[in-house]
Coordinates of C-alpha atoms in Angstrom, one line a residue:
X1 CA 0.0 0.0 0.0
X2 CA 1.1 3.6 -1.1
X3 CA 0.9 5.4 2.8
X4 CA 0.0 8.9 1.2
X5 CA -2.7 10.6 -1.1
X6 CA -1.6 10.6 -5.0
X7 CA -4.5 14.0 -5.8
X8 CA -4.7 17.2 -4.7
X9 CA -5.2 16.4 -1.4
X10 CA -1.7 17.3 -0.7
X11 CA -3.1 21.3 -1.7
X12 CA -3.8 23.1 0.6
X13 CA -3.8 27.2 0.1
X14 CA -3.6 29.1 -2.7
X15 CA 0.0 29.8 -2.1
X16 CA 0.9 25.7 -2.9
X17 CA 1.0 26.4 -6.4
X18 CA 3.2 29.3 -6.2
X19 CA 5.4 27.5 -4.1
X20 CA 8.9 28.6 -4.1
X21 CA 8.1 31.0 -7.2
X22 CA 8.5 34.5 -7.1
X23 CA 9.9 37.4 -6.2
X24 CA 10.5 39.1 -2.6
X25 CA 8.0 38.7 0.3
X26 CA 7.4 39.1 3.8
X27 CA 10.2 36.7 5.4
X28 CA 9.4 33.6 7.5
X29 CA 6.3 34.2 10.1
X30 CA 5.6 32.2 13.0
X31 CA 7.7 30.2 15.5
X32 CA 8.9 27.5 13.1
X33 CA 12.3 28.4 11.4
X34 CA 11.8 26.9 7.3
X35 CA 14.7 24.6 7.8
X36 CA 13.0 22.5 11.3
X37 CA 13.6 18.9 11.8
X38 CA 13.0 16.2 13.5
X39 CA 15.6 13.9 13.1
X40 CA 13.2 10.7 13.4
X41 CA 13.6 8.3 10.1
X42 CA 16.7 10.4 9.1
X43 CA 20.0 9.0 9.1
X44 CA 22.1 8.9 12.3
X45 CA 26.1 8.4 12.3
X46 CA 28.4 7.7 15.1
X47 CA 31.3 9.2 13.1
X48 CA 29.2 12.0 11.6
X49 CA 27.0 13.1 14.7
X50 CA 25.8 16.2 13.0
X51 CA 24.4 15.0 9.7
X52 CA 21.3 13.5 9.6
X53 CA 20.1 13.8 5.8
X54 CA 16.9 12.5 5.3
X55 CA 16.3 8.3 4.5
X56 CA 14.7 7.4 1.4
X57 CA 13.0 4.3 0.7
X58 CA 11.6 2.2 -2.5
X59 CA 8.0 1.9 -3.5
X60 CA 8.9 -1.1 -5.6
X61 CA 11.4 -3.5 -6.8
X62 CA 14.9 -1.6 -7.8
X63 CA 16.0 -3.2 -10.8
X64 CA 19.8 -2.2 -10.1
X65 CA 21.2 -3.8 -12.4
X66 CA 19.1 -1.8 -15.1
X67 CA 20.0 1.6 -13.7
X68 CA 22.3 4.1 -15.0
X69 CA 25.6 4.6 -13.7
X70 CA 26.0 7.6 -11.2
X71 CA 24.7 9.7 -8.5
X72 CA 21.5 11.3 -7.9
X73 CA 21.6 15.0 -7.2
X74 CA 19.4 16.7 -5.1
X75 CA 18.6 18.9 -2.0
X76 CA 15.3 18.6 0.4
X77 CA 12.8 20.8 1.6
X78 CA 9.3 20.9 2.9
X79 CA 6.4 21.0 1.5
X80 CA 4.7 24.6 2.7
X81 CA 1.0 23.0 1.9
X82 CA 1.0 20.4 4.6
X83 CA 3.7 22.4 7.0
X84 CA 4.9 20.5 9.0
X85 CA 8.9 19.7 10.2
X86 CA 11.3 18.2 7.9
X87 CA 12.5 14.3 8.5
X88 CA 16.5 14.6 8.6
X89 CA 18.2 18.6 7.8
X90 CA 18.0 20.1 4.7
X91 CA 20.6 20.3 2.6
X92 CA 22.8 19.6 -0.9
X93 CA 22.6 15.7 -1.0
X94 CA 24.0 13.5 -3.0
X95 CA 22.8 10.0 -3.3
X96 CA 24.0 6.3 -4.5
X97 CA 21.9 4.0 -6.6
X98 CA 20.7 2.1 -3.2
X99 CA 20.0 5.9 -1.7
X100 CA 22.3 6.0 0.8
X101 CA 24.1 9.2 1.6
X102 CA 27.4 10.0 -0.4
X103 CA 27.6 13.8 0.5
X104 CA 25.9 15.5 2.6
X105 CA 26.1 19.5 3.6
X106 CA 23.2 21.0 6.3
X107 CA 21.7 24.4 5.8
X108 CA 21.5 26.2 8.9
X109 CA 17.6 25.2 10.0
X110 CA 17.1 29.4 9.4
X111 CA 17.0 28.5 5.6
X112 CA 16.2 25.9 3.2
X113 CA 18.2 24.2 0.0
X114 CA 17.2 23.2 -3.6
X115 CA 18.5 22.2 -7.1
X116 CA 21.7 20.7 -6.6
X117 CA 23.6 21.0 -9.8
X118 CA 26.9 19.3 -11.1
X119 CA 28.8 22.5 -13.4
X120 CA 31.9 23.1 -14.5
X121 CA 33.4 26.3 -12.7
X122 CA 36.3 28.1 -14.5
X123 CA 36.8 25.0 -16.4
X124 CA 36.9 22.7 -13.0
X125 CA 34.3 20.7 -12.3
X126 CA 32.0 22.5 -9.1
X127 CA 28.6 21.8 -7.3
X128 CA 26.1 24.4 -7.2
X129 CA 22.9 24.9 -5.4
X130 CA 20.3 27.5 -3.7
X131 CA 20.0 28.2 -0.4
X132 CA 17.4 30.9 1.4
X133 CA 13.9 31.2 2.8
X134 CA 10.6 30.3 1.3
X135 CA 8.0 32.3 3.4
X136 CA 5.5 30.3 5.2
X137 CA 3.1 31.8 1.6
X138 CA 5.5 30.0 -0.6
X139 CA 7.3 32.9 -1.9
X140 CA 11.3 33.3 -2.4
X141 CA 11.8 36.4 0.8
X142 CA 15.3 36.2 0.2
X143 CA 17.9 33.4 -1.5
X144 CA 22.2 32.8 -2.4
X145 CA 23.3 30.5 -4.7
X146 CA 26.9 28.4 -3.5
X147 CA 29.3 27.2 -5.4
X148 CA 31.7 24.5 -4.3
X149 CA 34.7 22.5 -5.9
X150 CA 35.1 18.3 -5.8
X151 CA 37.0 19.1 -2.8
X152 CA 34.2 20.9 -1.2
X153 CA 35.4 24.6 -0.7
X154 CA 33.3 27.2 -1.3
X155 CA 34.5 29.0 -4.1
X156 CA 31.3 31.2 -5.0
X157 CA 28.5 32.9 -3.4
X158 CA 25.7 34.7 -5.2
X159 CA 23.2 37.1 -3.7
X160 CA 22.2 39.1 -7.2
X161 CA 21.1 42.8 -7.7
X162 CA 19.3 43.5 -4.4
X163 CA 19.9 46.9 -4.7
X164 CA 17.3 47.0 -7.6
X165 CA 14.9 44.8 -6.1
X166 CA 15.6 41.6 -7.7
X167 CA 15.5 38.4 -5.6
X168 CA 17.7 35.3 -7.2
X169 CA 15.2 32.2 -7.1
X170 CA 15.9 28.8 -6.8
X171 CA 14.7 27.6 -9.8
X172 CA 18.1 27.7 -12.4
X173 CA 21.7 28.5 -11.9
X174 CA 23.9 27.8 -14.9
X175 CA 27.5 28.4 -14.7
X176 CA 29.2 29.4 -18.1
X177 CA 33.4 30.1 -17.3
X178 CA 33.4 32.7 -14.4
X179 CA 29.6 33.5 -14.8
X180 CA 26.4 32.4 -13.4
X181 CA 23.0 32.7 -15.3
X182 CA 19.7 32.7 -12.9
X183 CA 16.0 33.1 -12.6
X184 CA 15.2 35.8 -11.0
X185 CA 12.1 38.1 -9.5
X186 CA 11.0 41.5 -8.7
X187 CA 7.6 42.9 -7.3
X188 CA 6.2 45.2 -9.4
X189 CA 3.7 47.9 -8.1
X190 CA 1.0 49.8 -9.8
X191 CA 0.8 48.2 -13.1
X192 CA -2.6 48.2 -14.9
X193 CA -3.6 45.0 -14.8
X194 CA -7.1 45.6 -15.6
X195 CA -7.3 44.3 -19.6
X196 CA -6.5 40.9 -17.5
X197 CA -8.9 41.1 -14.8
X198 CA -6.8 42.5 -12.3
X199 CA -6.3 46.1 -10.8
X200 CA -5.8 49.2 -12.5
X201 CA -3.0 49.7 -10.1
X202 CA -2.1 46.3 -9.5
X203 CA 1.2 44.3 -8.6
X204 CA 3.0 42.2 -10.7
X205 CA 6.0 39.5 -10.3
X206 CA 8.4 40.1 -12.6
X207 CA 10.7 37.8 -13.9
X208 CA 14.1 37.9 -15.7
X209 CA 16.8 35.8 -16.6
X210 CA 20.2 37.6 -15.9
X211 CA 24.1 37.0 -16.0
X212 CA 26.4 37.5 -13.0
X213 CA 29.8 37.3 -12.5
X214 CA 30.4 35.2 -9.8
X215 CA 33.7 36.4 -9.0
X216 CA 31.9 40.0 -8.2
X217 CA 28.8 39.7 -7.8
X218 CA 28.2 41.9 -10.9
X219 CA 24.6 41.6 -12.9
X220 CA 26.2 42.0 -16.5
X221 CA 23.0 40.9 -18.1
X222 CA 19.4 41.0 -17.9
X223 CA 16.0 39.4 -19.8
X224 CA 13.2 40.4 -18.6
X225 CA 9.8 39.4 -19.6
X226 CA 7.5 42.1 -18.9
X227 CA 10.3 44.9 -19.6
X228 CA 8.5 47.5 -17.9
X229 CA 8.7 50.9 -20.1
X230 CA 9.0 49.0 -23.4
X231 CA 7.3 46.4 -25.4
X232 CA 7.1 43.2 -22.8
X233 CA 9.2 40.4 -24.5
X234 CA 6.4 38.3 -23.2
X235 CA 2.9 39.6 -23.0
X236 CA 0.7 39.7 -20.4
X237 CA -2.5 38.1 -22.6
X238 CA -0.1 35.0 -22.5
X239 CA -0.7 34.0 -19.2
X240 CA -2.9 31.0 -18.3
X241 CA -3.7 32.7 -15.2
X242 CA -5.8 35.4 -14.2
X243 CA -4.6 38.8 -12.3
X244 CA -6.0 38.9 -9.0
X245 CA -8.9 42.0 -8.6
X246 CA -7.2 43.3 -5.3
X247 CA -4.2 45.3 -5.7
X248 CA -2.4 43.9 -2.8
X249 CA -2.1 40.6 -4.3
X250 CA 0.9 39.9 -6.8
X251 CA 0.3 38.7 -10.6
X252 CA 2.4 35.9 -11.1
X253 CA 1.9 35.9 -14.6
X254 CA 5.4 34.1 -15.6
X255 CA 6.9 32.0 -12.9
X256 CA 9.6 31.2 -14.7
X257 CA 11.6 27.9 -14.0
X258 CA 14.3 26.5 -16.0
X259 CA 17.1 28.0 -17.9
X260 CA 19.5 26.4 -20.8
X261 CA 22.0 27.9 -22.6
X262 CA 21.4 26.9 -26.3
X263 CA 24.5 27.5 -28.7
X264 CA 26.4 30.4 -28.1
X265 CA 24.1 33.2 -28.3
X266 CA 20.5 31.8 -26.8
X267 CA 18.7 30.3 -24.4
X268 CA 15.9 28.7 -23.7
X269 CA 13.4 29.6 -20.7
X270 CA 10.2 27.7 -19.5
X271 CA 7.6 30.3 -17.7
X272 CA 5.6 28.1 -16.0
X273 CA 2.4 29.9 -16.0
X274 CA 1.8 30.7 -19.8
X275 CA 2.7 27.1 -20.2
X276 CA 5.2 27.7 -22.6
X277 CA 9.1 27.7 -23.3
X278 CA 11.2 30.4 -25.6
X279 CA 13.9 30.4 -27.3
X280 CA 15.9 34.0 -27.1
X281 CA 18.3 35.5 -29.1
X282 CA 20.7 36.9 -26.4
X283 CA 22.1 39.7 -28.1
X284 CA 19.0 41.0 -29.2
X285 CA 16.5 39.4 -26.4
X286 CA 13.9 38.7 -29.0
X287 CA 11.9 36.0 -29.0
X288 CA 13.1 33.2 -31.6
X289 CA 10.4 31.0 -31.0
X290 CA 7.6 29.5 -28.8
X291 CA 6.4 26.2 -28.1
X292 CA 3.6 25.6 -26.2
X293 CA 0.8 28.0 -24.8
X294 CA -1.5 30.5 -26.1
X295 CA 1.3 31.6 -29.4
X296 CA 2.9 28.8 -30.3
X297 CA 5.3 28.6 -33.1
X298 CA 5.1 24.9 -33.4
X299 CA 2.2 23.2 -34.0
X300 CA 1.6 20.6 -31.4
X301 CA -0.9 17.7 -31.0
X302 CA -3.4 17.0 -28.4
X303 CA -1.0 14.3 -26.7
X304 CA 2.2 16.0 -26.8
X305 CA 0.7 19.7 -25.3
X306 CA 1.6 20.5 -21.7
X307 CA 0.8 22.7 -18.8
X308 CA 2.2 24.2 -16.0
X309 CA 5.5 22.9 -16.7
X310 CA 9.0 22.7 -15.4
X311 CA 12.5 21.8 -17.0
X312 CA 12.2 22.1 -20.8
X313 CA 15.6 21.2 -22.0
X314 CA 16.6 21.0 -26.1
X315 CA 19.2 17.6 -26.4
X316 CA 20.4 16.9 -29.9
X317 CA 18.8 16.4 -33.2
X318 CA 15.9 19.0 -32.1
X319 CA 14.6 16.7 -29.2
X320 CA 13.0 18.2 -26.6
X321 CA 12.3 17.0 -22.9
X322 CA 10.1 18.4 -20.5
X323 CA 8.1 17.8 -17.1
X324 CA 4.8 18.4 -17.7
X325 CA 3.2 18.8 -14.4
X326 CA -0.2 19.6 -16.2
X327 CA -1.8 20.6 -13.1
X328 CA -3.2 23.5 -11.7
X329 CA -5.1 26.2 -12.5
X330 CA -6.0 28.2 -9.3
X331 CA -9.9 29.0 -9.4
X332 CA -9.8 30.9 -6.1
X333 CA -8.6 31.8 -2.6
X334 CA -7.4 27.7 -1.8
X335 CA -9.3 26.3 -4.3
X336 CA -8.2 24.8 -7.7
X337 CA -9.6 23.5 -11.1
X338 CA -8.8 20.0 -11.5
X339 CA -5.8 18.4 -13.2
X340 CA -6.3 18.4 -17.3
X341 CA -4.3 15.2 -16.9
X342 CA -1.6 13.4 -15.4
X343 CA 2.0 14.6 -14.6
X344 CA 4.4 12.9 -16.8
X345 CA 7.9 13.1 -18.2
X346 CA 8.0 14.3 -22.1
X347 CA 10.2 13.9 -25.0
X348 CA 9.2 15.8 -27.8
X349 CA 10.4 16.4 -31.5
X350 CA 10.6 19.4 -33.2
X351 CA 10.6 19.8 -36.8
X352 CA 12.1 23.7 -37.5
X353 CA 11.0 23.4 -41.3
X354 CA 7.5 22.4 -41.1
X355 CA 6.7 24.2 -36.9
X356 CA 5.5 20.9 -35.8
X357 CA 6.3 19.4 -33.0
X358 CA 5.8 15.2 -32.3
X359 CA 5.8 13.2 -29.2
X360 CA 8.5 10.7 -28.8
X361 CA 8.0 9.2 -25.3
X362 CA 6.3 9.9 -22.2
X363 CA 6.8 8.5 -18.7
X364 CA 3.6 8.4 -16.2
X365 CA 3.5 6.8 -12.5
X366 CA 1.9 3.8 -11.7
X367 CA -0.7 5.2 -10.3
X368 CA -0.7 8.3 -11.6
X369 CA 0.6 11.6 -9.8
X370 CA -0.6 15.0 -9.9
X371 CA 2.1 17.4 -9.5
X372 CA 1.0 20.9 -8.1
X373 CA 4.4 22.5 -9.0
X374 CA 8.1 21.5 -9.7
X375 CA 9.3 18.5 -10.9
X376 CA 12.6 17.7 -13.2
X377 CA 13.0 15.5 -16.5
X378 CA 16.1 14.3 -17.4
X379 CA 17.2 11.7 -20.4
X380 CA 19.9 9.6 -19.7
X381 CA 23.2 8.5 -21.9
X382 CA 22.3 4.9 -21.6
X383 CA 18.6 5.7 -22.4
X384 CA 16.9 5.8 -19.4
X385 CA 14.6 8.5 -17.8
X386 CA 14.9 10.0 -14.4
X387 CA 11.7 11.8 -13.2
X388 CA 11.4 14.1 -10.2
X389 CA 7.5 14.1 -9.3
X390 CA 7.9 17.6 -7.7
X391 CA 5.3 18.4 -5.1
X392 CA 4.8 14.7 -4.8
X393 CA 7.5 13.2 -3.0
X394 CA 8.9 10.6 -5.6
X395 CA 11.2 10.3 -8.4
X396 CA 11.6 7.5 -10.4
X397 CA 13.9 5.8 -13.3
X398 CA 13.0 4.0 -16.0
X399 CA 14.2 1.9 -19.0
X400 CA 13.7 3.9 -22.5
X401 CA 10.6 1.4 -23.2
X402 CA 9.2 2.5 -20.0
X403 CA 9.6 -0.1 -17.2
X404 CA 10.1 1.2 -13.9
X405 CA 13.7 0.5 -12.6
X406 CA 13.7 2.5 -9.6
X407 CA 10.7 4.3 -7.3
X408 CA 12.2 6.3 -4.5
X409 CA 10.2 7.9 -1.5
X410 CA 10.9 11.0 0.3
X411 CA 9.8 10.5 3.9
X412 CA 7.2 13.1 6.1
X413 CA 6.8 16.6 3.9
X414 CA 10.4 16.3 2.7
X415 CA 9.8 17.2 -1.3
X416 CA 12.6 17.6 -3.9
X417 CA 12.5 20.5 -6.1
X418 CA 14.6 18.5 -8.9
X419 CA 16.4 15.4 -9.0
X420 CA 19.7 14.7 -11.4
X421 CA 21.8 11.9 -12.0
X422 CA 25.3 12.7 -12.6
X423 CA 28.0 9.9 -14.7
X424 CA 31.3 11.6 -13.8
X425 CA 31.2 13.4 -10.4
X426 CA 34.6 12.4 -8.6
X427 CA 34.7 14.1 -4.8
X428 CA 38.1 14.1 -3.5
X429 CA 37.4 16.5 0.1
X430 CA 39.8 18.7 1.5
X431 CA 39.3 17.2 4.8
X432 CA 40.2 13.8 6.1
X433 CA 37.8 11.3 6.6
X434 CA 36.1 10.9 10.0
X435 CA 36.2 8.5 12.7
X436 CA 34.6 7.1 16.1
X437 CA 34.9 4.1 18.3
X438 CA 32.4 2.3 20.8
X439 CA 33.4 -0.4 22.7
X440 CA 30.6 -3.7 24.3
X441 CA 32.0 -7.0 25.6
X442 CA 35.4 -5.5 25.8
X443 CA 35.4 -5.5 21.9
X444 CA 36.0 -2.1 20.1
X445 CA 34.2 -1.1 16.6
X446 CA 35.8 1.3 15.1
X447 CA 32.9 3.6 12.8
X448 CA 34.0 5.2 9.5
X449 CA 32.7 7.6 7.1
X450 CA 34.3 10.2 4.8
X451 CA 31.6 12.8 4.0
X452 CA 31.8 13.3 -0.3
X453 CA 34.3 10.8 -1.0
X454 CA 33.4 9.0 -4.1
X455 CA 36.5 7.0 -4.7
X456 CA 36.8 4.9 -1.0
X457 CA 37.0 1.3 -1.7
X458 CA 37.9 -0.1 1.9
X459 CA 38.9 0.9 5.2
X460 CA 41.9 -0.2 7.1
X461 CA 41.5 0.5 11.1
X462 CA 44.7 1.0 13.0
X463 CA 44.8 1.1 16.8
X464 CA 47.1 0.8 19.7
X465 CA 47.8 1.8 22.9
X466 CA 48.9 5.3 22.0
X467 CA 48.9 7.4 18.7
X468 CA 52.8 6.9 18.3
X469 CA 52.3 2.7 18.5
X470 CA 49.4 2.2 16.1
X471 CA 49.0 -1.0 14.0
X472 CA 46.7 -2.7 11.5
X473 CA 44.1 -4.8 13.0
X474 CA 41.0 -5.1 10.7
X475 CA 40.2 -4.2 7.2
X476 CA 36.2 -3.9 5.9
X477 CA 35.2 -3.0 2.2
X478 CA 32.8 -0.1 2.8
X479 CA 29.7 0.0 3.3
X480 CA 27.3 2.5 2.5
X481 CA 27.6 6.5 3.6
X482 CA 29.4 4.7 7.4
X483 CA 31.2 1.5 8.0
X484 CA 31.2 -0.4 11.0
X485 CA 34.8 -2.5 11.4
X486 CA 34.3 -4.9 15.0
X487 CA 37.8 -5.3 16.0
X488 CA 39.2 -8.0 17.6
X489 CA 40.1 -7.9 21.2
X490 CA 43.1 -6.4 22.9
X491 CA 43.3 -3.5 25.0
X492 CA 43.1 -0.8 22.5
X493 CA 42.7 2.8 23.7
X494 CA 43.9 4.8 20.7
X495 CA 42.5 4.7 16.8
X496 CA 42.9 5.8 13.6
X497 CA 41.2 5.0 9.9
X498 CA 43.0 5.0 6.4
X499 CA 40.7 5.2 3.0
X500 CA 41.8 3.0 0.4
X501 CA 40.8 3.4 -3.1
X502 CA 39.9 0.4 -5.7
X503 CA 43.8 -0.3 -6.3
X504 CA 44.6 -0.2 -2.4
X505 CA 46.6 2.8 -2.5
X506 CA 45.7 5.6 0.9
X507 CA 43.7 8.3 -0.4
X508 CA 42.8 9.6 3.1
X509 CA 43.9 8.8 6.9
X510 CA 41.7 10.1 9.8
X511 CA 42.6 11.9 13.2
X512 CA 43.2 9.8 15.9
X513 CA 40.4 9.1 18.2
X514 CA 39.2 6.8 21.2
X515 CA 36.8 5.8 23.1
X516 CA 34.6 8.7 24.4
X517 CA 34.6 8.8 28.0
X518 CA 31.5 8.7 30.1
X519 CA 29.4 11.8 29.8
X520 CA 31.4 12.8 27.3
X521 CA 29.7 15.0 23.8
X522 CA 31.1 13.0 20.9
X523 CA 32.8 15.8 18.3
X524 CA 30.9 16.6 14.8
X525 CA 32.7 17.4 11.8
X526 CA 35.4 20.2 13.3
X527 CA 37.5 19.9 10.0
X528 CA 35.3 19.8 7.6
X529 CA 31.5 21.9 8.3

């Protein structure tokens, strides 16, 4: 049995489907900080007392064998419909094919993270993410995006144009050499709104896709869809929403949500609420095409046309995948229309001679899932799919036929905003790897764990009777994110841990350590967060 409602139950205010969308708000409210957790069904390490990412389970058989190769990137945070306390922190997490924890960074509980990226950063390969508050309405009050190496150093932080009102989002970070392209938001007061229902002095969230420099910070270059003072490079008739009538409630009449760089002089946005993604000339910011919504420049049939989407992303030969959350429209204060259809996973085919565009594949759940916002799509080298079911708290893999190889479960309100897989991540940290010991029946166990290492093989446990007369005494291939090596008896009092990789050479040794004493706090992570 699936423990949790598949529909809309899950929806519970008005604010659900604008969930982590727009610009500025009023911050946080209420006692609750957005990062709180419990840290019931999270993970819980003796070497790594202060991590406790959230633990993931299957819905059905894992076809291992069948998945792709790689890590899953992603970050948690909670869903604001239900409220509600997280299960384990949130944080960047990266996760093995049996989802156990490979790397694992906390947000203090005063914020939370999304979109966990793998980039390329001045031509080194870097991990990005967001990290801010989502007001208890589901708005963006205030977000950075970080930017660490395969060591895991922060060599980037992002805060964006705040000086002009502007507000990055978590929805897209794309690093190009020393730059950083985002989605970004700004309130808008008294527009006339009132050709599209609304106010004639109504609000508006803007949205634009700018360049920064992330070595200072600098907006070098902005898009912006409504373009107030000139002809909006979107118009506002395109919107499948409708302005509110009060003036105190924000349009959002975009809510943009994924970003590619196409080529060298375009990208490709999805706005979310016109149910549409453009291609832009950069240089120029026009429009080179739409596909999708109310001005299409493809022609697209019945079972290829989505709504509400997330993540359209153009892969070769004029292939197109998207999430197509197709779900919801809001009808009023907490109340919605229903779901036109099921969310799905879509590869689509466009044909630049003839504006027609053709659906190659789709991926649905078993059952089906309506997906009130977010969500990530994501072909695979080998062929597979990897969906993120957004405000559902799944993602799944599956075969390029369709079979389902893999159905993961967040636990409590913990949602995902995307998931990735990543083929050639190699973490090498800048700290050493961590170590504790316990000791029952006058045994020892020594417990290991090297927070982002992707290349440990085995661990060799050393111990003695002081940190100047160590010597081997047991060796254990790891096991998962922490390894558990019993030792055999002797009157040990001092220990230490070396990493091997898959060719038994040391690629890390630990501190030494013993046995904590009675009463004692075991240490966290001193070297490393």
């Amino acid at each position: 049995m699936r423990p949790i409602s598949r529909k809309l139950t899950v929806l519970a205010a008005t604010a659900t489907v604008i969930a982590i969308a727009a610009a500025a708000s009023s911050a946080q409210t209420g006692t609750q900080p957005p990062g709180a957790y419990t840290t019931k069904g999270a993970w819980a390490f003796t070497s790594a007392p202060n991590l406790h990412p959230p633990k993931l389970r299957t819905d059905a058989p894992t076809l291992t064998s069948k998945l792709a190769p790689g890590y899953f990137l992603t970050a948690n945070f909670p869903n604001v419909a239900t409220g509600g306390a997280l299960t384990g922190q949130s944080g960047p997490l990266i996760l093995d094919s049996k989802l156990q924890p490979v790397w694992f960074k906390p947000t203090p509980t005063s914020a939370v993270a999304l979109d966990l990226k793998q980039q390329t950063f001045e031509g080194k390969p870097a991990l990005s993410w967001w990290e801010g508050v989502i007001s208890n309405t589901g708005a963006t009050a205030s977000g950075s995006v970080f930017v660490v190496d395969q060591h895991y150093r922060q060599v980037a932080k992002l805060t964006g144009d705040t000086k002009d009102g502007w507000v990055i989002g978590p929805h897209e970070v794309v690093i190009s050499g020393h730059d950083a392209w985002v989605t970004s938001y700004k309130k808008l007061p008294g527009v006339d709104l009132s050709a599209y229902g609304g106010s004639s002095s109504g609000t508006l969230y803007d949205f634009a896709v700018q360049e920064y420099d992330l070595r200072t910070g600098k907006l070098l270059y902005s898009w912006d869809a409504f373009n107030p003072g000139g002809t909006p490079n979107v118009p506002l008739s395109e919107s499948e929403t409708t302005a509110p009538a009060s003036a105190a409630v924000p349009w959002d009449a975009y809510h943009g949500n994924s970003v590619q760089l196409v080529g060298s002089h375009e990208f490709l946005v999805s706005l979310r609420d016109t149910w549409a993604g453009y291609l832009v000339d950069i240089n120029t910011g026009k429009v080179l095409w739409t596909l999708g919504g109310k001005a299409s420049s493809f022609s697209v049939p019945a079972q290829a046309q989505f709504q509400w989407q997330h993540m359209l992303e153009m892969l070769p030969n004029n292939e197109v995948t998207v999430y197509d959350d197709h779900c919801c429209a809001i009808v009023g204060p907490g109340k919605f229309a229903p779901p036109t259809g099921p969310s799905r996973g879509l590869v689509l085919k466009l044909d630049t001679g003839t504006h027609t565009a053709s659906l190659v594949a789709q991926y649905r759940h078993t059952p089906t899932l309506d997906s009130a916002f977010t969500g990530s799509m994501q072909l695979l080298s080998n062929g597979n799919a990897l969906v993120g079911w957004g405000s559902q708290p799944y993602f799944s893999e599956y075969s390029k036929s369709g079979k389902l190889l893999l159905d993961a479960v967040w636990p409590g309100v913990d949602l995902s905003y995307r998931v990735l897989l990543t083929q050639s991540w190699v973490g090498t940290p800048y700290f050493p790897p961590s170590g504790a010991a316990r000791k029952s029946g006058g045994r020892a166990t020594v417990y290991a764990s090297w927070d982002g290492a992707t290349e440990v093989a085995s661990w060799i446990a050393l111990a003695g009777s002081n940190a100047k007369h160590l010597a081997l005494v047991a060796t254990r291939l790891k096991a998962g994110f922490e390894t558990a090596v019993r030792l055999p008896k002797g009157g040990y009092k001092v220990f230490q841990l070396r990493a091997l990789n898959a060719k038994g050479r040391v690629i890390g040794t630990s501190k030494s350590f013993q046995v904590p004493s009675a009463g004692s706090k075991p240490g966290g992570l001193p070297q490393a967060y």
